[in-house]
Tab-separated table of C-alpha atoms in Angstrom:
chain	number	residue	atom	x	y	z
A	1132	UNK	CA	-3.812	-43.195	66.687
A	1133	UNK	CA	-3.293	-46.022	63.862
A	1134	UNK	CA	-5.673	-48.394	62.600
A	1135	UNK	CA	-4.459	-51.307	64.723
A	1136	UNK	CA	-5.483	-49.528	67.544
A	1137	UNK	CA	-2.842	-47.675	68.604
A	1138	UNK	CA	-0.096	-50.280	69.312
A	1139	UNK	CA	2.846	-47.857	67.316
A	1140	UNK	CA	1.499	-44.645	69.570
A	1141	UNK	CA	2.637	-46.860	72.500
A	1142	UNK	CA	5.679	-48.304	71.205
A	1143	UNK	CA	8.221	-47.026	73.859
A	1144	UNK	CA	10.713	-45.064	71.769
A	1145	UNK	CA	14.529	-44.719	72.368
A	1146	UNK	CA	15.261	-41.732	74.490
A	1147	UNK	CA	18.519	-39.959	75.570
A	1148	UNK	CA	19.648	-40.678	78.620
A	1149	UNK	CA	18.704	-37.034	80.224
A	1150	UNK	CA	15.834	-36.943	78.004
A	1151	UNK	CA	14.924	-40.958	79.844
A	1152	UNK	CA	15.282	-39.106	83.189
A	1153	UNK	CA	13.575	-36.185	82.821
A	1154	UNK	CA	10.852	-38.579	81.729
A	1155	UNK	CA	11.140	-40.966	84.643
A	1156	UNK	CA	10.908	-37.817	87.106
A	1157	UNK	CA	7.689	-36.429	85.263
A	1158	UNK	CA	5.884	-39.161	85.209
A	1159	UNK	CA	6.966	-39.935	88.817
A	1160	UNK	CA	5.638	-36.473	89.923
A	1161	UNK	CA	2.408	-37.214	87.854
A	1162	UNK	CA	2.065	-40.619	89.697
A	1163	UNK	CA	2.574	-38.830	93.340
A	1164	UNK	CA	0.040	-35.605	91.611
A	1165	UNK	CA	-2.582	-37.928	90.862
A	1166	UNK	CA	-2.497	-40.284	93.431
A	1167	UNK	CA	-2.693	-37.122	96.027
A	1168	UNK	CA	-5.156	-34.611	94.010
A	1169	UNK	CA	-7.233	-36.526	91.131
A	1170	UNK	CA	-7.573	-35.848	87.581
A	1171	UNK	CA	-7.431	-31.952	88.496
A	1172	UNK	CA	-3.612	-32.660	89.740
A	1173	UNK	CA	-1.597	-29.220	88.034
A	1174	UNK	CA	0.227	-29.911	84.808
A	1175	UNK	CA	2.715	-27.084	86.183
A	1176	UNK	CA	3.052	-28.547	89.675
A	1177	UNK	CA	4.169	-31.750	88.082
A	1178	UNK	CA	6.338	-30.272	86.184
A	1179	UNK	CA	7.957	-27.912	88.580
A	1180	UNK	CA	8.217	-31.527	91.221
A	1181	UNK	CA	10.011	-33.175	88.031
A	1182	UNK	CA	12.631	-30.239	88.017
A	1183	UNK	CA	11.410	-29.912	84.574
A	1184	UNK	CA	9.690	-27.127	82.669
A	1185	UNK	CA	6.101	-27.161	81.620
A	1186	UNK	CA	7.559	-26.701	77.850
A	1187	UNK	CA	9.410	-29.663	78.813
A	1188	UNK	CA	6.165	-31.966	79.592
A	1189	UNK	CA	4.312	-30.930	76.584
A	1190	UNK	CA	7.027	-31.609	74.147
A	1191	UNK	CA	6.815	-35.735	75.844
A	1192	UNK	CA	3.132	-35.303	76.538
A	1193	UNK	CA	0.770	-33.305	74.692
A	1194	UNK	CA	-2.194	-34.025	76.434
A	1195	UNK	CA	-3.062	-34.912	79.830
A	1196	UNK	CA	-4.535	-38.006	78.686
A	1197	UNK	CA	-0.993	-39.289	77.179
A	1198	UNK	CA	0.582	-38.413	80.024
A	1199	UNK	CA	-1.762	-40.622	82.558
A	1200	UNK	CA	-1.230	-43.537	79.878
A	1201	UNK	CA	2.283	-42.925	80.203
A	1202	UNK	CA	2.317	-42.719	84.180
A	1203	UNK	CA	-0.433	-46.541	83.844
A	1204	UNK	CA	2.252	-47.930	81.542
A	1205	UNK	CA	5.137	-46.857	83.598
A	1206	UNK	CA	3.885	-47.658	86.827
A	1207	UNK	CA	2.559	-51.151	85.990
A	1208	UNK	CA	5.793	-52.209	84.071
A	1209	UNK	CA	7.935	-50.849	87.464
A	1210	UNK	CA	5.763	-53.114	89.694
A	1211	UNK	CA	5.452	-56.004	87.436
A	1212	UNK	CA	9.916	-55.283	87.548
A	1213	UNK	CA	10.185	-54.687	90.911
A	1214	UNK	CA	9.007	-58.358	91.804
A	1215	UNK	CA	12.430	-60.397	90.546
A	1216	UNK	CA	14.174	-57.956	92.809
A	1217	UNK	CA	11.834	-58.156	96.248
A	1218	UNK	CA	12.518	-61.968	95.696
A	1219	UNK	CA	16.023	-62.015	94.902
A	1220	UNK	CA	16.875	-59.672	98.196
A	1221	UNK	CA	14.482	-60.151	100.897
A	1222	UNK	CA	13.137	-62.967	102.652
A	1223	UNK	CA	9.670	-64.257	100.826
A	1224	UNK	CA	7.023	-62.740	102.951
A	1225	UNK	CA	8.495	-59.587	103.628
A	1226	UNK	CA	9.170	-59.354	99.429
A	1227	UNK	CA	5.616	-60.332	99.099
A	1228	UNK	CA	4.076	-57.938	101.689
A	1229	UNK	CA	6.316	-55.008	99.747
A	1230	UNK	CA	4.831	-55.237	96.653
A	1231	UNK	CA	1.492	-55.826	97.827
A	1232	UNK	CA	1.906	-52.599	99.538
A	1233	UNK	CA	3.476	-51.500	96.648
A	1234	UNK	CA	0.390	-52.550	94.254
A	1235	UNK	CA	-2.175	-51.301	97.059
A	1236	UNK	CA	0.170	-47.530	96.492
A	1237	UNK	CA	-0.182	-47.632	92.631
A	1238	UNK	CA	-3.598	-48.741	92.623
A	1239	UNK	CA	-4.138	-44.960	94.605
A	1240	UNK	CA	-2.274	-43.605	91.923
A	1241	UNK	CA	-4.766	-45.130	89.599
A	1242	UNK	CA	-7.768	-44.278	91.442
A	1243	UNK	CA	-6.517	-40.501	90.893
A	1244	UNK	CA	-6.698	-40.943	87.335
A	1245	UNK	CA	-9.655	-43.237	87.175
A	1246	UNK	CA	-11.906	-40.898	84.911
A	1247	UNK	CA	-9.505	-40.192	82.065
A	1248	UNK	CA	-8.414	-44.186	82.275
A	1249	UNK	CA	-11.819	-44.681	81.145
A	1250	UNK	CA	-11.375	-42.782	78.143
A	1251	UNK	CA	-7.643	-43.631	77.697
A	1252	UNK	CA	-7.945	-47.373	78.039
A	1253	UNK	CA	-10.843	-48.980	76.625
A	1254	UNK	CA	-9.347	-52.302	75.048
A	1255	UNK	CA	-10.465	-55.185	76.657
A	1256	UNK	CA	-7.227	-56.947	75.377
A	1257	UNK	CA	-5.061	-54.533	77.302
A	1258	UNK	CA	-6.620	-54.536	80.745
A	1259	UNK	CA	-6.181	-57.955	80.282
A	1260	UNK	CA	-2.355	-58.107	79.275
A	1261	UNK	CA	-2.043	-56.166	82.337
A	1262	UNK	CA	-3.927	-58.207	84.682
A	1263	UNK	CA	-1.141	-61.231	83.026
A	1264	UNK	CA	1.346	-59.260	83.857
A	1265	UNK	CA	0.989	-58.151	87.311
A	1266	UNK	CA	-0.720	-61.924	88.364
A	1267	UNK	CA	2.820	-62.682	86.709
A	1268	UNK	CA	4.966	-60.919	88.994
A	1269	UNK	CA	2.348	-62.221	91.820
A	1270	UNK	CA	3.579	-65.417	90.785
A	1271	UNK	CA	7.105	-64.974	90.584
A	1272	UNK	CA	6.985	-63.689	94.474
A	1273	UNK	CA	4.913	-66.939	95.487
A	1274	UNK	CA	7.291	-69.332	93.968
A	1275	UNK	CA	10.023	-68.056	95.399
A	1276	UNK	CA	8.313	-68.321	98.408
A	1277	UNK	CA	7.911	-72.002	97.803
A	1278	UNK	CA	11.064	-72.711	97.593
A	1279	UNK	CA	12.284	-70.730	100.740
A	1280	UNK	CA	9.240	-70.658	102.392
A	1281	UNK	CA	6.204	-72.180	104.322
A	1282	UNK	CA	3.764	-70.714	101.028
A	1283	UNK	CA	0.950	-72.376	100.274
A	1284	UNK	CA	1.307	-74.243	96.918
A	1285	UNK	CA	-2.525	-74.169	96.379
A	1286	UNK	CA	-2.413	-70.500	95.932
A	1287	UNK	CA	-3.249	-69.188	92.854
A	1288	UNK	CA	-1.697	-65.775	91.629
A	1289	UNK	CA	-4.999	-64.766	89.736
A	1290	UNK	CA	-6.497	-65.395	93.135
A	1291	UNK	CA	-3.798	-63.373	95.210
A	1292	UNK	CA	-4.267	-60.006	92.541
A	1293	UNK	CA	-8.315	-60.236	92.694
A	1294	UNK	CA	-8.189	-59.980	96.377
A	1295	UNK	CA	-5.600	-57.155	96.158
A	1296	UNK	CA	-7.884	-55.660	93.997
A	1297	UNK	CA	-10.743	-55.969	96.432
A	1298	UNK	CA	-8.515	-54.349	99.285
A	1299	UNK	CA	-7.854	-51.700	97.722
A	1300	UNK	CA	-11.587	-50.728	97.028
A	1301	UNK	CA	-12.323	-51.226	100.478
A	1302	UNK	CA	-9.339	-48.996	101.482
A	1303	UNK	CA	-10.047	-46.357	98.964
A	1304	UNK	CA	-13.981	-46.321	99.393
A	1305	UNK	CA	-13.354	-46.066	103.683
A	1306	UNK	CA	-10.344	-43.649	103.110
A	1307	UNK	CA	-8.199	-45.152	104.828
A	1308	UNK	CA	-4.525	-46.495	103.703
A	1309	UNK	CA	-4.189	-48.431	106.925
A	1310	UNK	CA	-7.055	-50.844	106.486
A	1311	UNK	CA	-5.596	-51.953	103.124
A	1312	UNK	CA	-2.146	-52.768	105.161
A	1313	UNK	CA	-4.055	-54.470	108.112
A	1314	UNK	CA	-5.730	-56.668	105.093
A	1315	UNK	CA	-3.048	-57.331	103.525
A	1316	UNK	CA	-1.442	-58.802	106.464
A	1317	UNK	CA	-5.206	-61.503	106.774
A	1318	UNK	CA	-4.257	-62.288	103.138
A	1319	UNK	CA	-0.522	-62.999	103.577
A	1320	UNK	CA	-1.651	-65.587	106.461
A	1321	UNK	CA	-4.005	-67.774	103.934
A	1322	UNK	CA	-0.498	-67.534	101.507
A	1323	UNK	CA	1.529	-68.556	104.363
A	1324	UNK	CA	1.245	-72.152	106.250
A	1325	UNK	CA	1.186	-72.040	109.791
């Protein structure tokens, strides 16, 4: 790690394109390994579910703990991009409802790794940038619903990702996936007008 913290550890770094999708499929596999079986999720499971071998994962990730920063990073940045996308080609409630489903998914993912997050990201700054971001893409999905859309304009995107948040603790802490979908849909009808 360097002094500032770390920033040129997580500067992404230009891969070759098989080298970019043996990465994408490893830290897809971790995601799905985590999400399913915790911090103990098997190194040599993911790698085998990547297609890859373990020599393969080690080389990218030499620790466990890199490789669940990589899988936050990853997994974040392909919500937070998957938002232009739900609004450009679906209608704006159904593109909402997908990504809150989508956020309620990686937020299981992150619940898997939630003991070696703890030790992996401790800046303040960082879980901050990433609450922007996401409450960004949040945003991006409401105006678009706006504009196509009975959506509320009084809704705040801040607002919308704290109550996501607090769905998917009461999903994960009952155990049950379907409650979080169930809430979801009593949120989407304070975003929507009747």
């Amino acid at each position: 790690m360097t002094s500032d913290g770390g920033s040129e550890a997580r500067r992404p770094r230009s891969l070759r394109a098989d080298a970019q999708r043996n990465e994408d499929r490893l830290l897809e596999a971790a995601a799905a390994a985590f999400a399913r079986d915790g911090a103990g999720a098997s190194v040599k499971d993911i790698a085998r579910a990547a297609g890859v071998g373990v020599g393969t994962l080690y080389r990218r990730f030499p620790s466990k703990e890199l490789l669940i920063e990589a899988i936050y990073r990853h997994e974040v940045q392909r919500l937070c991009d998957s938002a232009p996308h739900l609004a450009a080609t679906r209608p704006p409630v159904d593109a909402l409802r997908t990504w809150m489903e989508a956020f309620i998914d990686f937020m299981t993912a992150k619940d898997g790794m939630a003991d070696a997050l703890r030790v992996v990201l401790t800046d303040d700054g960082e879980k901050m940038h990433t609450r922007a971001l996401l409450a960004d893409a949040i945003a991006h999905l409401l105006a678009a619903g706006q504009e196509r859309s009975p959506a509320r304009s009084e809704v705040d995107a801040q607002d919308v990702l704290m109550a996501l948040g607090g769905i998917s603790l009461m999903a994960s802490s009952e155990g049950r996936r379907d409650l979080a979908t169930r809430l979801i849909d009593l949120l989407l009808h304070g975003i929507v007008k009747s």
